[in-house]
Every structure is written in structure tokens, then in C-alpha cells.
Short mmCIF file of C-alpha atoms in Angstrom, two decimals:
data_model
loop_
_atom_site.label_atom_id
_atom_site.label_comp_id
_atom_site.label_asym_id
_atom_site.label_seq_id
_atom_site.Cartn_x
_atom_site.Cartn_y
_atom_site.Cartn_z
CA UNK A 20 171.72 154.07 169.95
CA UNK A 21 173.19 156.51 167.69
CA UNK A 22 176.94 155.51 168.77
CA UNK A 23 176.19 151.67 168.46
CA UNK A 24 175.38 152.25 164.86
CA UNK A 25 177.69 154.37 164.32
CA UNK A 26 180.34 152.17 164.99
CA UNK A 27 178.73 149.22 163.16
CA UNK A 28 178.36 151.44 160.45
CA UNK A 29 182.24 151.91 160.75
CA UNK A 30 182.73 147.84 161.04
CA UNK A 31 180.96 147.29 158.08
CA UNK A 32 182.86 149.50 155.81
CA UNK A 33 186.03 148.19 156.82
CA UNK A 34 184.81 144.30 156.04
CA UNK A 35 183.70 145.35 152.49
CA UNK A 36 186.96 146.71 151.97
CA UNK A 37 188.18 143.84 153.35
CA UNK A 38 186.42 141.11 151.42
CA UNK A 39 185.69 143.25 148.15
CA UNK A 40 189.67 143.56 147.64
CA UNK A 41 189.98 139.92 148.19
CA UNK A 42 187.59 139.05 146.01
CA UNK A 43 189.22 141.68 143.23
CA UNK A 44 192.47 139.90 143.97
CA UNK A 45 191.45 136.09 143.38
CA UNK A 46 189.68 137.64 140.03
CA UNK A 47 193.46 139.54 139.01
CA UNK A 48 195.38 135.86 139.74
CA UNK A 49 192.82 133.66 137.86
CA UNK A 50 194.70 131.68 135.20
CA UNK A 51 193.85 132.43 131.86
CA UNK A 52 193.67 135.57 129.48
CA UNK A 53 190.21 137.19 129.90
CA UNK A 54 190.97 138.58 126.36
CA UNK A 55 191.88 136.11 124.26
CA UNK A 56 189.03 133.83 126.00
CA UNK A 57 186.54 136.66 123.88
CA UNK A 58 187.61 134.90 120.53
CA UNK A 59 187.42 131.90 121.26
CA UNK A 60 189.39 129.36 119.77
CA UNK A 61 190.66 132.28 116.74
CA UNK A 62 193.55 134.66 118.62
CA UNK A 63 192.17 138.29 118.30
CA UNK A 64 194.96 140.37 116.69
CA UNK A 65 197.47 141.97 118.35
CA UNK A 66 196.38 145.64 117.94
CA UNK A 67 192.68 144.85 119.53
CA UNK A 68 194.02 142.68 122.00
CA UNK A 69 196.03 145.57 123.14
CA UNK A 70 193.46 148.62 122.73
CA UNK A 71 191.03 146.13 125.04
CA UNK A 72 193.79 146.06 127.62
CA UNK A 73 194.48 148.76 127.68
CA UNK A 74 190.95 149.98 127.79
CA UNK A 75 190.05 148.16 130.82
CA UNK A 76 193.53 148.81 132.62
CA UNK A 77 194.52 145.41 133.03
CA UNK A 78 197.96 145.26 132.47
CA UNK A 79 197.99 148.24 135.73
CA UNK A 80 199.23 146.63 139.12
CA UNK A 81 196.17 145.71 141.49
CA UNK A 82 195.86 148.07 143.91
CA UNK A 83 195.40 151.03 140.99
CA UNK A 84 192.79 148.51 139.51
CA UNK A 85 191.27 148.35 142.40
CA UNK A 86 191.41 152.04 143.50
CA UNK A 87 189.87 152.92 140.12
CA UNK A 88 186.84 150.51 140.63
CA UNK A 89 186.16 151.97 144.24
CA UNK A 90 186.19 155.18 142.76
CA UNK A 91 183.66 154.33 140.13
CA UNK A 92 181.49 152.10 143.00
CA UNK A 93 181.52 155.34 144.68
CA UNK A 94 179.10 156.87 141.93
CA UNK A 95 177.33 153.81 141.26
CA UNK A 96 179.00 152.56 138.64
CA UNK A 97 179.45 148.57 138.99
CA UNK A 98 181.82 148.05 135.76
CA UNK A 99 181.50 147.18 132.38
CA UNK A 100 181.90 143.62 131.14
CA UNK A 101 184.70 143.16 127.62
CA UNK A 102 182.34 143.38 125.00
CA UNK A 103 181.30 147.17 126.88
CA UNK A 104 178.21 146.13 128.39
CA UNK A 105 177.02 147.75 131.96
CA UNK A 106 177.82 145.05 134.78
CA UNK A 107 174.12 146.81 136.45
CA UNK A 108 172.27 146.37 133.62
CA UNK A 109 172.98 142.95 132.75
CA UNK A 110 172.07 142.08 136.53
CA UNK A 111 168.83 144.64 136.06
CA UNK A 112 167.87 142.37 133.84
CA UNK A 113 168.33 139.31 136.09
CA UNK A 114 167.74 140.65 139.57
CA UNK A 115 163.66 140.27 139.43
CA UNK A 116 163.65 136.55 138.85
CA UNK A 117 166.43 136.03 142.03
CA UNK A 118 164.61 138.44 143.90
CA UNK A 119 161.16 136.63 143.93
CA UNK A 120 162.97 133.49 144.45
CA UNK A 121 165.06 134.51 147.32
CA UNK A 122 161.94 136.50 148.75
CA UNK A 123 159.76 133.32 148.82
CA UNK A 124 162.22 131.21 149.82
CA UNK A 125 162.90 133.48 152.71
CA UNK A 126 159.15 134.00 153.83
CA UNK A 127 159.01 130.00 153.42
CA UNK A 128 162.04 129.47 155.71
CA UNK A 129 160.57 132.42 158.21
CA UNK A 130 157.05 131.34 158.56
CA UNK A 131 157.78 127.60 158.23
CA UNK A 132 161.13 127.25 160.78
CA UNK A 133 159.58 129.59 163.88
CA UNK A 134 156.48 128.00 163.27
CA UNK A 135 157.87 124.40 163.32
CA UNK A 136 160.69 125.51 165.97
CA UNK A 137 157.72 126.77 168.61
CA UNK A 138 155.66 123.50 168.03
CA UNK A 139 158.60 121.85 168.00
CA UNK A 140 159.40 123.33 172.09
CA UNK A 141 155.65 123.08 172.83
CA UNK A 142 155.42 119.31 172.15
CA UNK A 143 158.94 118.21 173.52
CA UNK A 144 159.41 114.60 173.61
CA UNK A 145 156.20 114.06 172.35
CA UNK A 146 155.86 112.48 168.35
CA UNK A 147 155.88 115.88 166.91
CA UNK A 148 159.06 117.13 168.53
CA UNK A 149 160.52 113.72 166.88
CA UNK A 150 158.91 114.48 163.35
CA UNK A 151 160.11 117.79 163.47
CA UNK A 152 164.00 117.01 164.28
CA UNK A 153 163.87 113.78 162.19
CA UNK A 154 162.84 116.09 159.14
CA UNK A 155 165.71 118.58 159.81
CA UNK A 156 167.86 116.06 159.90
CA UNK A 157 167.36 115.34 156.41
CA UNK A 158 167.06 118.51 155.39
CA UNK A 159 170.21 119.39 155.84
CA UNK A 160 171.76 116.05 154.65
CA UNK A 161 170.45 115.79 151.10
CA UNK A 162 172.71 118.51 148.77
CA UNK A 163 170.94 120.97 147.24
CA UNK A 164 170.90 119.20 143.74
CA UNK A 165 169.96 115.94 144.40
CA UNK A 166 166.53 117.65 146.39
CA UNK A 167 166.38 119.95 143.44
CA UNK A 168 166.42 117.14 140.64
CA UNK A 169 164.07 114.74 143.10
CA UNK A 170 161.80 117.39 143.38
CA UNK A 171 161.26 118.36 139.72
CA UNK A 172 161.05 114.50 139.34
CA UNK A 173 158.44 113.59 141.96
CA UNK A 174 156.28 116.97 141.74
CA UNK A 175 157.09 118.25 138.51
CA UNK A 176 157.04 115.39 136.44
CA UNK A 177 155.17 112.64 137.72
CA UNK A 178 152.35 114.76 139.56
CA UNK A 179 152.59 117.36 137.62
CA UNK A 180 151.95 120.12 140.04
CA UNK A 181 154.32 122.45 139.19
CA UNK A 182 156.50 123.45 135.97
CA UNK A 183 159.75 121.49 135.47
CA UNK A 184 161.65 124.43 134.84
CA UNK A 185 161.72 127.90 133.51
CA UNK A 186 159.90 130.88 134.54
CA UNK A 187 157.27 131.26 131.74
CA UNK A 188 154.39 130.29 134.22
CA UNK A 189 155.61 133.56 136.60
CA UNK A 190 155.22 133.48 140.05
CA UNK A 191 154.60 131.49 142.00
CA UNK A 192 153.99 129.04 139.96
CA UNK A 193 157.30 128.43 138.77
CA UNK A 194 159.09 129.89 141.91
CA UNK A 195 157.30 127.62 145.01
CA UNK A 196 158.99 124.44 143.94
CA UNK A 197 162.84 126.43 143.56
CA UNK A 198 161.72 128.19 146.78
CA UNK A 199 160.88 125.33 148.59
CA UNK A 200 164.25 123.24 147.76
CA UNK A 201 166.61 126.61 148.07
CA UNK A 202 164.67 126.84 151.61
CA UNK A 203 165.05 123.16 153.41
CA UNK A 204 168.22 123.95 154.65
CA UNK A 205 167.64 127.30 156.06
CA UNK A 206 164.05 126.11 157.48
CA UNK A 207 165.65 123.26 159.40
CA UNK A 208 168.41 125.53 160.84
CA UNK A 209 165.75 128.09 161.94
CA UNK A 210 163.18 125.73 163.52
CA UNK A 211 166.27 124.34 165.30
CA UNK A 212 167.56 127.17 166.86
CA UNK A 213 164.19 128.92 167.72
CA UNK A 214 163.10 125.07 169.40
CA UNK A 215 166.12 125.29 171.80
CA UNK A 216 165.84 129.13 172.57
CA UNK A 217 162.10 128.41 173.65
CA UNK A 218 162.94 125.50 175.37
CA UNK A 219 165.52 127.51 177.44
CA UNK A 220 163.12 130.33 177.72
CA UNK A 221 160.38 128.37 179.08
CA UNK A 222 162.46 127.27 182.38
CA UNK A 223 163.03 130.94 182.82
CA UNK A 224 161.77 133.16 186.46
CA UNK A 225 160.33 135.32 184.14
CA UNK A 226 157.46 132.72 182.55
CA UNK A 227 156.82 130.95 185.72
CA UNK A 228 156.27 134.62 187.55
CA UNK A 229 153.84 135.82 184.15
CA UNK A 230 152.03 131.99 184.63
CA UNK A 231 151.53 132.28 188.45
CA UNK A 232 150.41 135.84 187.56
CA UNK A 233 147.32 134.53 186.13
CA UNK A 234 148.72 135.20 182.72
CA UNK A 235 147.61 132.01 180.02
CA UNK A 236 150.18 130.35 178.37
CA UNK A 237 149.63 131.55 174.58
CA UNK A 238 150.09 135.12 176.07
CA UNK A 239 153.36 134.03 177.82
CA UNK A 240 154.62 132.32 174.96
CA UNK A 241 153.68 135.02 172.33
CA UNK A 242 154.33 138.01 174.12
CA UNK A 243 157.30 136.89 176.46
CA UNK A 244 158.95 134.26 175.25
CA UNK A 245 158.66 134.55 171.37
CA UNK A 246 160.59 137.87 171.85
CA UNK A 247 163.63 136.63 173.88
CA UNK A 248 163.60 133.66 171.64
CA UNK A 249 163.95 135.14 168.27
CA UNK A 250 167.22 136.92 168.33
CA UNK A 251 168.96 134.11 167.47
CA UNK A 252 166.70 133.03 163.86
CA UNK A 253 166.29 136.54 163.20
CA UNK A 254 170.50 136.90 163.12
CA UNK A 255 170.27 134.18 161.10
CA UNK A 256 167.53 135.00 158.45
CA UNK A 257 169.26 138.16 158.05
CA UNK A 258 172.28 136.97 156.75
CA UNK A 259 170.34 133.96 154.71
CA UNK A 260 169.22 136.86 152.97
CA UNK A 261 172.16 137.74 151.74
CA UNK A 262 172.75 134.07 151.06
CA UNK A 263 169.71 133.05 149.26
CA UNK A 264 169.99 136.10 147.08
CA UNK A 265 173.68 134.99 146.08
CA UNK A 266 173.89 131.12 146.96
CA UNK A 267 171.31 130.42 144.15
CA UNK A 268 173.53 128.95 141.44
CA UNK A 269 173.01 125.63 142.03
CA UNK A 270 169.11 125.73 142.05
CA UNK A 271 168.63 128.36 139.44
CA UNK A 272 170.64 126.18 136.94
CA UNK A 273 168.73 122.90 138.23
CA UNK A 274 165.62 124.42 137.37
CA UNK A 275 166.43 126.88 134.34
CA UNK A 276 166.10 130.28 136.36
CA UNK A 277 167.96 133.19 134.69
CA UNK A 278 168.82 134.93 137.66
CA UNK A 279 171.65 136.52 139.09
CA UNK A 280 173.07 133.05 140.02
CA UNK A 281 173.18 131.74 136.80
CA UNK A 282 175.03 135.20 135.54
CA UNK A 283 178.35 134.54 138.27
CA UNK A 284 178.57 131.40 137.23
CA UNK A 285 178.59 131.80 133.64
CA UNK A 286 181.29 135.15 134.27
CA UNK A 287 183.15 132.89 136.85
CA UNK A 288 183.40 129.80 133.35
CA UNK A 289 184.23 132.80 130.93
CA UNK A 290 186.69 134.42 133.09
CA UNK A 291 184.55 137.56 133.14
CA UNK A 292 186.56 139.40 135.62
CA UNK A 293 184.08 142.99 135.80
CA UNK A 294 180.68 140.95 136.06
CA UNK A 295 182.27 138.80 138.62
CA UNK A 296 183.64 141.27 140.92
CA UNK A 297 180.13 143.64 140.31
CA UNK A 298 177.83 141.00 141.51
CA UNK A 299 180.32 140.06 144.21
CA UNK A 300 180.22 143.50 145.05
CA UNK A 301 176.61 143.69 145.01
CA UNK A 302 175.99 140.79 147.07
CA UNK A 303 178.58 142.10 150.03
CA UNK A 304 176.75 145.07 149.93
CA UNK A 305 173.45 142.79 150.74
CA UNK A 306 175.14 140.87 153.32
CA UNK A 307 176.32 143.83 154.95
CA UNK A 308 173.50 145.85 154.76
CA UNK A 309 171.19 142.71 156.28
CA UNK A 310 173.78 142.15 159.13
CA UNK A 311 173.88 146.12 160.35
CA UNK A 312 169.95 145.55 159.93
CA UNK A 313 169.41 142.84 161.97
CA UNK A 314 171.70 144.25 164.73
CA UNK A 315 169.31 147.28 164.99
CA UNK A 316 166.20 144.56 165.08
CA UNK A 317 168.54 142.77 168.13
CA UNK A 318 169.00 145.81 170.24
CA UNK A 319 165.63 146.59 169.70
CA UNK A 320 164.73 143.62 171.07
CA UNK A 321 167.09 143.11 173.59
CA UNK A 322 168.62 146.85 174.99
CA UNK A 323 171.82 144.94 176.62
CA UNK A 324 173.02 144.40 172.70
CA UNK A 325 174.06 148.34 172.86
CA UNK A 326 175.85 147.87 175.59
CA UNK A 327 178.10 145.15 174.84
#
């Protein structure tokens, strides 16, 4: 075990520096002058045009840029935006209302795709197993804005279940309705892939030995096959983690959320290169951290992973 994470360990430091210096790279070519875009449409003056360059280094080449930000990220120090505020404390300030989104989005997609997925096996070719893969169908073939902006219309608005937007009601009032649209996609993908694993699983020597063993079916479903099946949706709710905590922009802004979402994309308008790269930063971290996670779960679950 110990050399298996060891060497994933190792893999996953070499794709953050990977990624991270790609991602400091697109931020170093963007068009535009990061510094005059602070004034607005008045030029600042020469002299504190130049003191702010030359405060945050950016007339160095990229690769000392970049060396000097690793060496900061190295004591956990994420930047500091042009007007000299902390890139971690403007996204202290925003990470609780992403976090309870992402969170029940994620126990939504969990809960709601295995559960679907297994019924989904249980009942094949029957009505359900139709219901089930006509709604992920659609799931994933509505965008993300045009399910956020129905939503607020048909629940929000016209039955009047939940708020319209904003987070003044607090959870979960004003995160189930977010959670549930940020979720569709992942749900259908989940419930998908745990519906064919089971399906597979159930034709397996193993079940038919447990079944002629005497063993009932729940047991041989929960105990056996649930197990072998869920390597697959657990990979991928790992990593959706990482998504749904960064891949928010488009739902926090639909329905007012200030959350780390709506921060990158107003950095990424104002050419904020230091917020931009810190939650990029941030989020690789999460991605990474979710993936070496779930590989643990995997071998857990299935021994052969540590092999491969």
C-alpha cells in the first residue's frame, strides 16, 4: 500500500506543476494591462503605474514569476490581488456559500444516481428502467442555464417553494434548488454508470454461486455486488468534487450566490491575474487531493488496483 501511494503521491505533484504553470502562463499572455484596467477609463500616472509593477514583479520573465509564487504557495500564501488584498481571504470569505452548495449538490448526485442506477439494473426493461434513462437523457441535454432559469421560474416563482435567488434564507433553503440544477448532470452520469456495472455484475459466477448458496438477493446485491459496482461512480464523484466546487459559475451567477464561482469570473472580466491563478490553484489542489483519495477508496475496494 505504502508504495502505491507513494507513487501517486509523486504523480500528483508533477500534474499540479504541470497544470498550475499552464494556468500561470495563459494568465501572463492575456491581452490587456492588468494595471491600467485598476483606473478605469482615467490612465493612472506613470510613477504608480510603475511602483505597482514593479511591486507585483510583472514586468519579470515567467518562469521567475512563477518560481516566486511556488515559493510563497509553499508557506501558504495564495497571492495578493492589485489593490493589496489577500487572494485567501477574499475566497475565506466566499468559500462557505460554494462549499454548502457543492456539498449538497454532491450528497444529491450520490444518494440520488446509485440509488436510481441500482433500481435502474433491478427493473431492466421494465417501465422504470425506461423512466430512469429517459430522465438522464435530458439531464444531460438541457445546459446548465436554461435548467437554472426554468427552475427559478417554475419553483421559485410561480410555486413559490423556494427563494429566487440569494442566500439570505441560508441553507437549505436557498441552496436545494442551486443544488439540485448544479447536480442533474452529475446524477444522470452516476445512475448510468452504476446501472451498467450492476447489470454486468449480476451475470457474474460470483452472484449465481452466493444465490444457489441460499444467500437472498438484497444480501447479494448489497453486500456483493454494490461493492464491485461502485468503483466506477465513486472515481467519478471524486473528481465531481473537485468540479462542483469550481464549475459553479454559471449557477451561482443564475441564482445570485457569492461564492467562489462568482469571484473567478469576476477576476477572469477584470483581468485579475493573482485571484485567478489562487483559486485556480486552490481548486487543482481539490481535484488532486479527491483523485489520490478516491484511488485509496478503489484499492480498498478492489486489492488488484495496487497491483496494476
Amino acid at each position: 500500500m505504502t508504495p502505491y501511494l507513494v507513487r501517486r503521491f509523486l504523480e500528483a505533484l508533477l500534474v499540479f506543476l504541470g497544470v498550475s504553470l499552464v494556468i500561470y502562463s495563459m494568465v501572463y499572455v492575456l491581452p490587456g494591462d492588468p494595471v491600467a484596467a485598476l483606473a478605469g477609463d482615467r490612465p493612472l500616472p506613470p510613477s504608480v503605474a510603475k511602483a505597482l509593477r514593479e511591486q507585483h514583479h510583472l514586468d519579470d520573465p515567467l518562469l521567475t514569476q512563477y518560481g516566486r509564487y511556488l515559493g510563497g504557495l509553499l508557506q501558504g500564501d495564495l497571492g495578493t490581488d492589485f489593490t493589496g488584498r489577500p487572494v485567501a481571504e477574499q475566497m475565506a470569505d466566499r468559500w462557505p456559500v460554494t462549499l454548502r452548495l457543492a456539498l449538497t449538490a454532491w450528497v444529491i448526485e450520490a444518494v440520488a444516481g446509485i440509488g436510481l442506477g441500482v433500481l435502474a439494473a433491478l427493473r431492466r426493461g421494465t417501465w422504470t428502467d425506461r423512466a430512469v434513462l429517459t430522465f438522464t437523457i435530458g439531464a444531460v441535454s438541457v445546459p446548465v442555464f436554461v435548467l437554472g432559469y426554468t427552475a427559478q421560474v417554475v419553483f421559485g416563482v410561480r410555486l413559490k417553494l423556494f427563494p429566487v435567488a440569494g442566500d439570505a434564507a441560508g441553507w437549505p433553503s436557498s441552496y436545494v434548488l442551486p443544488a439540485l440544477v448544479v447536480a442533474s448532470f452529475g446524477l444522470a452520469s452516476v445512475s448510468r454508470l452504476v446501472r451498467t456495472e450492476v447489470m454486468q455484475n449480476l451475470r457474474a459466477d460470483y452472484v449465481r454461486t452466493a444465490l444457489a448458496k441460499g444467500l437472498t438477493q438484497r444480501r447479494v446485491v448489497v453486500v456483493h455486488v454494490l461493492r464491485n459496482s461502485l468503483i466506477p461512480a465513486v472515481t467519478y464523484l471524486a473528481i465531481d468534487l473537485g468540479y462542483l466546487l469550481g464549475g459553479t459559475v454559471i449557477v451561482e451567477g443564475v441564482f445570485n450566490l457569492p461564492g467562489i464561482g462568482q469571484l473567478l469570473f469576476q477576476a477572469v472580466r477584470g483581468h485579475i491575474g493573482p485571484t485567478v491563478v489562487g483559486v485556480s490553484t486552490t481548486l487543482i489542489l481539490i481535484f488532486l487531493a479527491a483523485s489520490v483519495l478516491v484511488d485509496l477508496i478503489n484499492s480498498l475496494l478492489d486489492p488488484r488496483i495496487r497491483c496494476d
